[in-house]
Coordinates of C-alpha atoms in Angstrom, one line a residue:
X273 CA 0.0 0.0 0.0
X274 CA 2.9 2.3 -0.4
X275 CA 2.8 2.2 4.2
X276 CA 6.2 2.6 5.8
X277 CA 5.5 -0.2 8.5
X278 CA 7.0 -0.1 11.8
X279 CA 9.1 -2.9 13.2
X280 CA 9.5 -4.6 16.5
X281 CA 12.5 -6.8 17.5
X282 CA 11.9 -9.7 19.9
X283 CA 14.7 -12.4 20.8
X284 CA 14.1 -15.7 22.1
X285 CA 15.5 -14.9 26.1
X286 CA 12.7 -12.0 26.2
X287 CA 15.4 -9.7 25.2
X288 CA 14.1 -6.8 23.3
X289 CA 15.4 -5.0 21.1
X290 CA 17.8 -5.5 17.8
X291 CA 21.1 -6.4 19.3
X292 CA 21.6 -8.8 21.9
X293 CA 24.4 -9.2 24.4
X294 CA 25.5 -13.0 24.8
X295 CA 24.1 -13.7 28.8
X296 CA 26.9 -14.4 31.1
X297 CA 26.9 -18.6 30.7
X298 CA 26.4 -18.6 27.1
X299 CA 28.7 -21.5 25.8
X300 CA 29.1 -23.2 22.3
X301 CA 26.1 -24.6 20.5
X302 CA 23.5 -22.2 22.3
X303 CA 20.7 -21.0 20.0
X304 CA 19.0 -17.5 19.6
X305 CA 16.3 -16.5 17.8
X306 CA 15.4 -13.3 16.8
X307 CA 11.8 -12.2 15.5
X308 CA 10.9 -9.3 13.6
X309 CA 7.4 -8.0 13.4
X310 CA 6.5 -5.6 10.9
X311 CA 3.2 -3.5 10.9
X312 CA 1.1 -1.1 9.2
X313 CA -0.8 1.8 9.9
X314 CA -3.8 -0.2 9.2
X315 CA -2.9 -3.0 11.8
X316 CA -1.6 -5.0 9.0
X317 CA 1.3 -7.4 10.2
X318 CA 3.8 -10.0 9.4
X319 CA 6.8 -11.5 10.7
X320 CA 10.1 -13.2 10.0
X321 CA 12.5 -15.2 12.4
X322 CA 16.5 -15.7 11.4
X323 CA 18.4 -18.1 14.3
X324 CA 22.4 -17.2 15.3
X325 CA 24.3 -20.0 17.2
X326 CA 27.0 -19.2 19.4
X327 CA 30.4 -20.4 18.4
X328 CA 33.5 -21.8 20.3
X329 CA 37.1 -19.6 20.3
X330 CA 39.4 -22.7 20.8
X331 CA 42.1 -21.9 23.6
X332 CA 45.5 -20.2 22.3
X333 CA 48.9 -21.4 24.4
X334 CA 50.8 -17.9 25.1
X335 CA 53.9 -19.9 25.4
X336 CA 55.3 -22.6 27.9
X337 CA 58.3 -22.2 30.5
X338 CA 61.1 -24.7 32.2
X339 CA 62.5 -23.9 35.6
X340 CA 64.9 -24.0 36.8
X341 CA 67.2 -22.5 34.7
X342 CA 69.7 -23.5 34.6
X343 CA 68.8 -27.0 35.4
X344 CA 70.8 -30.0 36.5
X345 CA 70.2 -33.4 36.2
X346 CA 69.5 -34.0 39.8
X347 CA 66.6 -31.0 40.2
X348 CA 62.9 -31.4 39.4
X349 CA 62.1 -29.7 36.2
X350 CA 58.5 -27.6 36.5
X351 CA 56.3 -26.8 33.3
X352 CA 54.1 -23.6 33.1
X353 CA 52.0 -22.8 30.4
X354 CA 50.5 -19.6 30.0
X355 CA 46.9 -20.2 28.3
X356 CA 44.1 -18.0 26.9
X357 CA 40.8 -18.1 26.0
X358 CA 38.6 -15.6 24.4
X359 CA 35.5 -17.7 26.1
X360 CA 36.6 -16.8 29.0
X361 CA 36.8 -20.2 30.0
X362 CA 39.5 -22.1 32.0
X363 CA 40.5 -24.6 29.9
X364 CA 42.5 -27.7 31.3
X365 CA 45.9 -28.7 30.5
X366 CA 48.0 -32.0 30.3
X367 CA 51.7 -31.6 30.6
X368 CA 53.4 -34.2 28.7
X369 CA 57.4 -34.7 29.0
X370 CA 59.9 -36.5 26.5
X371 CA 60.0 -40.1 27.4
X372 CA 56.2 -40.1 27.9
X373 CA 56.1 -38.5 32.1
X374 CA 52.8 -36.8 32.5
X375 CA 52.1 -33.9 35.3
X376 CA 54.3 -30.8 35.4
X377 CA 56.9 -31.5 37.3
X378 CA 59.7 -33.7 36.4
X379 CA 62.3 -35.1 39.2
X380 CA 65.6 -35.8 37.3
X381 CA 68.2 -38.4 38.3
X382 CA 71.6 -39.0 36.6
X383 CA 70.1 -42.1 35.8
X384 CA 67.4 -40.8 33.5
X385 CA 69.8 -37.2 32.3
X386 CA 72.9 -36.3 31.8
X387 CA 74.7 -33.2 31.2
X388 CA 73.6 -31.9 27.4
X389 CA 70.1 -33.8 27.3
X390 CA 67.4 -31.8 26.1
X391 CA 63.7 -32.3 27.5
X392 CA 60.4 -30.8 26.1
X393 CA 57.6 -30.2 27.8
X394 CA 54.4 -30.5 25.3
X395 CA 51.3 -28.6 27.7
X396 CA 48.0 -29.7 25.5
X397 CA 44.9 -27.1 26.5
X398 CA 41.3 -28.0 25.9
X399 CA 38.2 -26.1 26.8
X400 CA 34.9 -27.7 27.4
X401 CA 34.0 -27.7 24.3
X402 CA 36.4 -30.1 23.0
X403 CA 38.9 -27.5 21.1
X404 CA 42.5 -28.1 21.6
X405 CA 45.7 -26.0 21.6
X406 CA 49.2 -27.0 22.0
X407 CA 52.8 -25.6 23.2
X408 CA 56.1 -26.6 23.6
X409 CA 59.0 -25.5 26.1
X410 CA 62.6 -27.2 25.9
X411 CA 65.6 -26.9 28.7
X412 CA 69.4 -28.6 28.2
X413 CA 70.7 -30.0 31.0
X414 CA 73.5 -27.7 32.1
X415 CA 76.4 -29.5 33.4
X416 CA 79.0 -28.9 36.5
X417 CA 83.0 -29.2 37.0
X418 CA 84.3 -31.6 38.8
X419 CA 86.6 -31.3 42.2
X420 CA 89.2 -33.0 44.0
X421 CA 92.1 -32.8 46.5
X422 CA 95.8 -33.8 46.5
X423 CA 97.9 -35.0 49.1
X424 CA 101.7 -36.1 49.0
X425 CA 103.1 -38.5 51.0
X426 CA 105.5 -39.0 52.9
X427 CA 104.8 -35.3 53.7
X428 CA 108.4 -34.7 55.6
X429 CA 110.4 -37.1 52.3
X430 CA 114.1 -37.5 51.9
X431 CA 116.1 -37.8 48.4
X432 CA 115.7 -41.3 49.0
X433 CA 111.9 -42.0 49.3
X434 CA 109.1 -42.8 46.4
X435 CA 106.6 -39.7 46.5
X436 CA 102.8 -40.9 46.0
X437 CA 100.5 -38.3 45.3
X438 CA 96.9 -39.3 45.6
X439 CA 93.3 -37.9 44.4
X440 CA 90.9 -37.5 47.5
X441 CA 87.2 -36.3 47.4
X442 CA 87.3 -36.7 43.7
X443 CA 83.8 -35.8 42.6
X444 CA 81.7 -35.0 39.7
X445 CA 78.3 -33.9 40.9
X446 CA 76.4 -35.1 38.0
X447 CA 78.1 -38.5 38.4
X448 CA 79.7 -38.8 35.2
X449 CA 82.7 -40.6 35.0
X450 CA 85.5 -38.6 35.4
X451 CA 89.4 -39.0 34.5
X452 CA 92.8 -37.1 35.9
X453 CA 96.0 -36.1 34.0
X454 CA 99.3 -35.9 35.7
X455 CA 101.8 -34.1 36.3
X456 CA 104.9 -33.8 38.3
X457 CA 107.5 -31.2 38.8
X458 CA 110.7 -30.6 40.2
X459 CA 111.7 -26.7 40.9
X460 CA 109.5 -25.9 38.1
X461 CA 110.6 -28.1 35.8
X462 CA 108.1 -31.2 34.0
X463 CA 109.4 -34.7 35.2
X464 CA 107.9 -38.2 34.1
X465 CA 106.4 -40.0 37.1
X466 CA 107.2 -43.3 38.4
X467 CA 104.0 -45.5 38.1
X468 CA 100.4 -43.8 37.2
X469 CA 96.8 -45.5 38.0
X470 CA 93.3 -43.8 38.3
X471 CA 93.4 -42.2 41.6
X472 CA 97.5 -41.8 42.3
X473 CA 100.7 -41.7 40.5
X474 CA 104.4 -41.9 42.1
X475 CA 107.6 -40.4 41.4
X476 CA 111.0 -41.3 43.0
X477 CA 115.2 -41.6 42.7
X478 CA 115.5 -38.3 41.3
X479 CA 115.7 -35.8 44.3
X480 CA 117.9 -33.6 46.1
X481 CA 117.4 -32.2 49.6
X482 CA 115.6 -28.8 49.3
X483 CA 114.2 -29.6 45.9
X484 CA 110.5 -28.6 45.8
X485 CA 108.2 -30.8 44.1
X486 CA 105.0 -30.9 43.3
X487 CA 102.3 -33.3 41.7
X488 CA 99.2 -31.2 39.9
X489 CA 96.1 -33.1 38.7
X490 CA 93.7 -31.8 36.4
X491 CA 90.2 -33.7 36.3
X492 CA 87.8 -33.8 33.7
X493 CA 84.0 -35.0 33.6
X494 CA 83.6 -35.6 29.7
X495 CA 81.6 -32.9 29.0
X496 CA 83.8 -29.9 29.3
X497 CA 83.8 -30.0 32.8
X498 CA 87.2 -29.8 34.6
X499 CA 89.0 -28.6 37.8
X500 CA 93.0 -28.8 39.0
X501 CA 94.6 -28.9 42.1
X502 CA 98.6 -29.0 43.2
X503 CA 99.9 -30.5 46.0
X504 CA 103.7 -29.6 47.0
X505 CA 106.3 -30.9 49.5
X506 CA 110.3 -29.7 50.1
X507 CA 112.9 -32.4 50.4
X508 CA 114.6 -32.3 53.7
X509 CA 117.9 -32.8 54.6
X510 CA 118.9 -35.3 57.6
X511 CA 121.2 -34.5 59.3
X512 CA 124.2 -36.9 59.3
X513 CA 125.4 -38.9 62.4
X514 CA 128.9 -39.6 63.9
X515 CA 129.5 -42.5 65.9
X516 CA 132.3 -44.6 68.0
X517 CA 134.6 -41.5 67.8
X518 CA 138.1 -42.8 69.5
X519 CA 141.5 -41.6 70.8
X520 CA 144.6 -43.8 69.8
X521 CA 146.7 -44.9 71.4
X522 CA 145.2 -45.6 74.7
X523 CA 148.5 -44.7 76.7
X524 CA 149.3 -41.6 76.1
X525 CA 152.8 -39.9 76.7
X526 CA 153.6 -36.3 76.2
X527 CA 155.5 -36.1 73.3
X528 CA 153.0 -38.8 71.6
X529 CA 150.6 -38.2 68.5
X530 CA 146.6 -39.0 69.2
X531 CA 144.9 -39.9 66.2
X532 CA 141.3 -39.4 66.0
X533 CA 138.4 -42.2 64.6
X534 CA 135.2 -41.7 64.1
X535 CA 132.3 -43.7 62.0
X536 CA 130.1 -41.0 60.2
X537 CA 127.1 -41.7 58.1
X538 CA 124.5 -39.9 56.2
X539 CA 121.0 -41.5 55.6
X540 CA 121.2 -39.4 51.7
X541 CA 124.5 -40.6 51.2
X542 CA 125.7 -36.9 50.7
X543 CA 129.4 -36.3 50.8
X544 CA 130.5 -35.4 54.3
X545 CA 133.1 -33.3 56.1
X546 CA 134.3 -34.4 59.1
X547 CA 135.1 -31.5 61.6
X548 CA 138.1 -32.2 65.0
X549 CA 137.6 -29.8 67.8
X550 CA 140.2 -31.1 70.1
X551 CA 140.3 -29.5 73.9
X552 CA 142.6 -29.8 76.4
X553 CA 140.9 -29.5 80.2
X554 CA 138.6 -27.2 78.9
X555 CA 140.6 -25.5 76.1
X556 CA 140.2 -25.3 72.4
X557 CA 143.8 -26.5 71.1
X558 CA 143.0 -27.7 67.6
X559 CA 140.0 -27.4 65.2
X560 CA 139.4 -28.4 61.3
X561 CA 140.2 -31.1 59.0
X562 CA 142.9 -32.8 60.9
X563 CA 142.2 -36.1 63.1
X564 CA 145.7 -36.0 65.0
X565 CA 147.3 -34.1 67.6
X566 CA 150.6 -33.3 68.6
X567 CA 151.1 -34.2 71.8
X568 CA 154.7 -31.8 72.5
X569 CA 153.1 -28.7 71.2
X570 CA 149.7 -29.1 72.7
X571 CA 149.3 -32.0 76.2
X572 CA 151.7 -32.6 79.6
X573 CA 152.0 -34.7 81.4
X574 CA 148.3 -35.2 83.5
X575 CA 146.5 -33.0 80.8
X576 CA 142.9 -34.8 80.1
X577 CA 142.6 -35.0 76.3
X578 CA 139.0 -35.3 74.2
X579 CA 137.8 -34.7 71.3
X580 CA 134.5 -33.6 69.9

């Protein structure tokens, strides 16, 4: 009839009007109808219906996070995913770890890592209506030097004694197997030891008293890992001993010679110079190389004669 008709919007909650907000619960798959009504000045009416279903925004993972970092393979690795959903809903989420562990913790063992293993963490999100996402987060095992400690023995030696220098407290603390190189000096200088096994090696034969020597072992873990320590000693000098020291002869006149005797050793075999400090009463007469005295320059008759 040429009428402009007016028209009326009705939805299928009640809601009037031609927009409608989504009501707080609205999840996927929930219908609304809308209904138009158009009339005329004339009461003439009609109307027309068109349906929207509400769709599902599948969850989005942000991204997905190791700790510790660094991590060692005797800590418990913890996986965090940071998740989204334009729902609004909370989705849930399954960690999953390479090997096949599930949950989001992981404790490690060196049985099950080792320094320069990599783990994943895969977190899989899924909202209640079935719609997936997934993210991935990866962590290498970092890896730590190994120690030790070095001790020489005999720790007071002589020129004559075998040196053994020995590892203690030699750990790795990822237990990997670990290994030592040697090395011995004397005053400085490289010398090649005696015997060598895992834990010790030996030198000896070689020495003189107040040589310094040392023994330095460097340890290594196989993965880049290593640590040195030194151990040092000085070779001492014994002091050399003089025994049975006689006079001869027994009887002694005044114009007689004394000779001197005396056994002397020295436990390095060193060279020795033998020293006679002869008194008379309590006089110095003679001191030095010489194991005699002259009896008519330096005793009478009565005179008490030693040596020293």
């Amino acid at each position: 009839d040429g009428d402009i008709p007016s028209i009326t919007y009705g939805w299928s909650d009640g809601t009037e009007g031609d927009t409608l907000t989504f009501p707080e619960g609205a999840v996927a798959g929930d219908t609304y109808t809308c209904t138009a009504t158009a009339t005329d000045p004339d009461g003439g009416f009609a109307t027309a219906t068109a349906t929207a279903t509400a769709t599902n925004y599948a969850p989005v993972v942000e991204s997905v996070t190791i700790s510790p970092a660094p991590a060692y393979n005797d800590d418990t690795l913890v996986c965090v995913a940071a998740i989204t959903d334009a729902d609004g809903e909370t989705p849930s989420v399954l960690y999953e770890w390479t090997g096949g562990a599930t949950g989001d913790t992981l404790p490690l063992t060196s049985i099950i890592a080792a320094p320069g293993d990599t783990f994943t963490c895969t977190a899989t999100a899924t909202d209640a209506a079935g719609a997936t996402a997934m993210g991935t987060g990866s962590i290498t095992i970092g890896n730590r030097a190994p120690s030790l400690n070095l001790v020489i023995s005999p720790e007071t030696p002589t020129k004559h004694d075998t040196l053994s220098c020995t590892a203690t407290d030699a750990v790795d603390p990822d237990d990997d197997a670990i290994s030592i190189d040697w090395t011995w000096t004397i005053d400085g200088a490289d010398t090649v030891a005696t015997t060598v096994s895992e834990e010790s090696v030996t030198l000896e034969g070689t020495f003189e008293a107040g040589d310094s020597v040392a023994c330095t072992g460097v340890i290594r873990d196989g993965h880049g890992g290593s640590a040195s320590a030194t151990a040092s000693v000085t070779i001492r000098n014994t002091a050399p001993v003089v025994s049975d020291v006689t006079l001869t002869p027994t009887e002694v006149y005044t114009n007689d010679t004394l000779t001197a005797s005396a056994d002397s050793t020295d436990a390095e075999d060193d060279p020795l110079d033998v020293t006679y400090r002869f008194f008379v009463g309590t006089d110095i007469v003679q001191e030095g190389s010489s194991n005699t005295l002259d009896g008519s320059i330096h005793f009478d008759k009565g005179d008490e004669v030693y040596v020293h």
